[in-house]
């Protein structure tokens, strides 16, 4: 989030929490990326705050996915039970409220355990029906970034061509496989797994998409994806190539793009 937006985002989160009689004397920044994640004290609520101009819609999607997954046996972080589960809009920001989990010491998450955790998540996601973007929408959005010198002004022509060819080739290779698709987390990498007294829990469903499970597996370490039952490892490899290209393209984007982007 741009530095100039942070004070307004914090104020929007505090105002939203206060409207539900949740006492807020302090807001501790836990993460500042495309959205701001705050721990509001002393009510001890985690607020995720997104600018409506770019991520407002994904905030609503994230809340709805988490709300529905809570009714399944899925390893997911819970929404804050003291407020209605939705995204609240104030001053151009969408704020959602979540349960805070104190981190607990835990044994190392082994590749086999990580794969099983992701299996459980995917099983829960197959039980819910919700309209989401397709994972290829994200690829198409990235291709637009690469094609636009306004969005990626510092990307050299040779690198721009390499990005475009890589994305196009991988997109066609994956489409040709015709793999089965389902609802996915979208970015189930290790930074989106919490260690809590309730066990390991996934967070951050803002990039939920529909696609083959191999796209999710492309975000986790190779030793994890290799332990996921019946996964097409060649498809995982193609997905991993897409992930690398998407992440790399993000680094070339202009910090103030002229249009909303899929994040």
XYZ file of C-alpha atoms in Angstrom:
263
model
C 0.000 0.000 0.000
C 1.274 3.493 -0.792
C 2.640 5.282 2.269
C 0.223 8.168 1.786
C -2.727 5.752 2.066
C -1.665 4.079 5.309
C -3.013 6.676 7.809
C -6.401 6.696 6.065
C -6.476 2.899 5.951
C -5.707 2.679 9.673
C -8.402 5.263 10.427
C -10.933 3.329 8.330
C -10.182 0.098 10.210
C -10.429 1.763 13.623
C -13.685 3.483 12.671
C -15.158 0.215 11.421
C -14.237 -1.677 14.595
C -15.473 1.145 16.823
C -18.865 1.048 15.103
C -19.309 -2.432 16.634
C -18.277 -1.233 20.101
C -14.898 -2.923 19.780
C -12.383 -0.916 21.803
C -9.368 0.233 19.789
C -6.550 2.207 21.400
C -3.786 1.041 19.114
C -3.303 -0.425 15.640
C -0.205 -2.572 15.134
C 0.899 -3.103 11.519
C 1.418 -6.815 10.886
C 1.879 -6.536 7.124
C 1.999 -3.749 4.572
C 1.766 -5.048 1.019
C -1.038 -4.699 -1.538
C -3.285 -4.436 1.518
C -2.665 -3.435 5.135
C -3.025 -6.023 7.907
C -3.489 -4.598 11.395
C -3.867 -5.990 14.890
C -6.357 -3.764 16.686
C -5.881 -3.562 20.439
C -7.174 -4.140 23.075
C -10.123 -5.763 21.265
C -7.550 -8.073 19.635
C -8.980 -8.201 16.130
C -7.053 -8.584 12.894
C -8.229 -6.093 10.265
C -7.374 -6.530 6.603
C -7.717 -3.221 4.781
C -7.715 -2.896 0.980
C -8.102 0.167 -1.268
C -11.456 -0.139 -3.029
C -9.904 1.108 -6.271
C -7.791 -2.038 -6.663
C -8.693 -4.791 -4.181
C -12.169 -3.975 -2.864
C -13.863 -6.783 -4.779
C -11.327 -9.348 -3.635
C -12.062 -8.405 -0.003
C -15.707 -9.428 -0.432
C -14.658 -12.648 -2.153
C -12.151 -13.499 0.562
C -14.724 -13.086 3.328
C -17.343 -15.155 1.519
C -14.888 -17.986 0.821
C -13.741 -18.047 4.464
C -17.342 -17.921 5.706
C -18.336 -20.926 3.637
C -15.164 -22.896 4.380
C -15.849 -22.454 8.103
C -18.800 -24.824 7.640
C -16.488 -27.567 6.336
C -13.594 -29.429 7.917
C -11.081 -27.044 6.359
C -7.884 -25.750 8.006
C -8.660 -22.028 7.672
C -8.369 -18.985 9.931
C -11.709 -17.788 11.287
C -13.487 -14.519 10.749
C -14.066 -12.314 13.793
C -17.243 -13.678 15.448
C -18.269 -10.343 17.047
C -19.121 -8.718 13.717
C -21.142 -9.696 10.669
C -18.881 -11.507 8.166
C -18.503 -9.081 5.275
C -16.251 -6.333 3.947
C -17.017 -2.869 5.342
C -16.394 0.161 3.141
C -15.242 3.469 4.653
C -13.312 6.333 3.073
C -12.433 4.324 -0.036
C -11.176 1.244 1.856
C -12.697 -2.216 2.335
C -12.052 -3.658 5.792
C -12.634 -7.250 6.884
C -12.316 -8.499 10.473
C -10.557 -11.734 11.476
C -9.680 -13.734 14.564
C -6.190 -13.104 15.924
C -4.092 -16.198 16.653
C -1.090 -16.024 18.928
C 1.785 -17.850 17.221
C 2.769 -21.050 18.985
C 6.013 -23.014 18.876
C 5.542 -25.931 16.552
C 7.537 -28.671 14.987
C 8.664 -28.119 11.442
C 5.883 -28.569 8.895
C 7.096 -31.578 6.950
C 6.436 -31.854 3.201
C 4.070 -34.768 3.837
C 2.108 -32.813 6.469
C 1.979 -29.734 4.232
C 0.644 -31.830 1.340
C -2.006 -33.358 3.619
C -2.984 -29.901 4.882
C -3.476 -28.742 1.304
C -5.466 -31.887 0.520
C -7.839 -31.043 3.381
C -8.213 -27.492 2.121
C -8.956 -28.638 -1.421
C -11.497 -31.156 -0.121
C -13.301 -28.366 1.718
C -13.183 -26.073 -1.303
C -14.849 -28.757 -3.427
C -17.825 -28.548 -1.072
C -18.602 -24.900 -1.716
C -19.981 -23.237 -4.817
C -18.968 -19.640 -5.395
C -18.209 -17.558 -8.470
C -14.512 -16.680 -8.716
C -12.033 -15.656 -11.397
C -10.307 -18.402 -13.370
C -6.579 -18.808 -12.812
C -6.052 -18.001 -16.493
C -7.559 -14.556 -15.831
C -4.519 -13.829 -13.718
C -2.248 -15.012 -16.509
C -4.084 -12.798 -19.001
C -3.781 -9.827 -16.627
C -0.039 -10.442 -16.341
C 0.243 -10.607 -20.115
C -1.419 -7.183 -20.246
C 1.144 -5.778 -17.790
C 3.960 -7.135 -19.910
C 2.470 -5.779 -23.135
C 1.960 -2.259 -21.720
C 4.937 0.077 -21.470
C 2.778 2.310 -19.263
C 2.449 -0.454 -16.651
C 5.986 -1.888 -16.957
C 7.979 1.144 -18.183
C 11.411 -0.160 -17.134
C 11.087 -3.597 -18.690
C 13.610 -3.939 -21.526
C 12.294 -4.993 -24.939
C 14.181 -8.295 -24.916
C 12.835 -9.163 -21.462
C 9.348 -8.066 -22.483
C 9.442 -10.474 -25.414
C 10.789 -13.282 -23.212
C 8.013 -12.738 -20.654
C 5.337 -12.671 -23.361
C 6.594 -15.850 -25.028
C 6.955 -17.692 -21.711
C 3.472 -16.785 -20.533
C 1.902 -17.628 -23.880
C 3.666 -20.985 -24.230
C 2.871 -22.092 -20.683
C -0.745 -20.944 -20.956
C -1.252 -23.006 -24.123
C 0.537 -26.042 -22.666
C -1.679 -26.041 -19.580
C -4.867 -25.486 -21.563
C -4.015 -28.384 -23.897
C -3.866 -30.787 -20.946
C -7.543 -30.253 -20.114
C -7.029 -31.053 -16.425
C -9.957 -31.228 -14.005
C -10.637 -27.950 -12.199
C -11.980 -26.863 -8.837
C -11.903 -23.941 -6.403
C -8.335 -23.116 -5.300
C -6.645 -21.014 -2.645
C -4.663 -19.182 -5.319
C -1.439 -18.639 -3.313
C -1.061 -21.361 -0.632
C 2.664 -20.692 -0.092
C 4.248 -21.111 3.385
C 3.727 -17.431 4.319
C -0.028 -18.041 4.120
C 0.029 -20.840 6.688
C -0.277 -19.946 10.392
C 0.922 -22.133 13.258
C -1.728 -21.869 16.008
C -2.950 -23.784 19.049
C -5.704 -25.041 16.699
C -3.123 -26.443 14.308
C -1.925 -25.109 10.971
C -4.397 -22.774 9.291
C -4.473 -21.160 5.855
C -5.025 -17.414 5.565
C -5.318 -14.885 2.725
C -7.991 -16.023 0.276
C -8.025 -12.789 -1.736
C -6.642 -14.574 -4.811
C -9.059 -17.504 -4.778
C -9.522 -18.829 -8.315
C -10.819 -21.835 -10.178
C -8.372 -24.146 -11.894
C -6.456 -27.439 -11.590
C -5.031 -28.266 -8.142
C -1.622 -28.235 -9.800
C -1.797 -24.416 -9.957
C -1.991 -24.312 -6.154
C 0.813 -26.883 -5.957
C 2.974 -24.595 -8.077
C 3.083 -22.148 -5.128
C 4.467 -24.653 -2.604
C 7.937 -26.237 -2.368
C 8.590 -29.018 -4.851
C 8.995 -31.626 -2.097
C 5.429 -30.780 -1.002
C 3.871 -31.022 -4.458
C 5.624 -34.366 -5.002
C 3.741 -35.769 -2.007
C 0.306 -34.607 -3.115
C -1.613 -37.719 -4.300
C -2.289 -38.130 -8.018
C -0.870 -34.728 -8.970
C 0.350 -34.299 -12.552
C 3.937 -33.261 -11.862
C 4.504 -32.037 -15.422
C 1.474 -29.776 -15.036
C 2.847 -28.602 -11.683
C 6.073 -27.726 -13.491
C 4.199 -25.638 -16.061
C 2.267 -23.961 -13.253
C 5.492 -23.193 -11.413
C 6.805 -21.520 -14.554
C 3.658 -19.354 -14.637
C 4.061 -18.445 -10.960
C 7.679 -17.393 -11.471
C 6.688 -15.266 -14.463
C 3.757 -13.678 -12.601
C 5.878 -12.816 -9.562
C 8.671 -11.453 -11.741
C 6.236 -9.323 -13.749
C 4.862 -7.872 -10.490
C 8.308 -6.499 -9.707
C 8.403 -4.654 -13.023
C 5.035 -2.983 -12.615
C 4.869 0.765 -12.227
C 4.060 1.526 -8.545
C 1.110 3.657 -9.672
C -0.556 1.765 -12.557
C -3.220 3.575 -14.537
C -5.840 0.875 -14.114
C -6.917 -1.662 -11.557
C -5.001 -4.933 -11.524
C -5.816 -8.488 -10.461
C -3.948 -9.128 -7.184
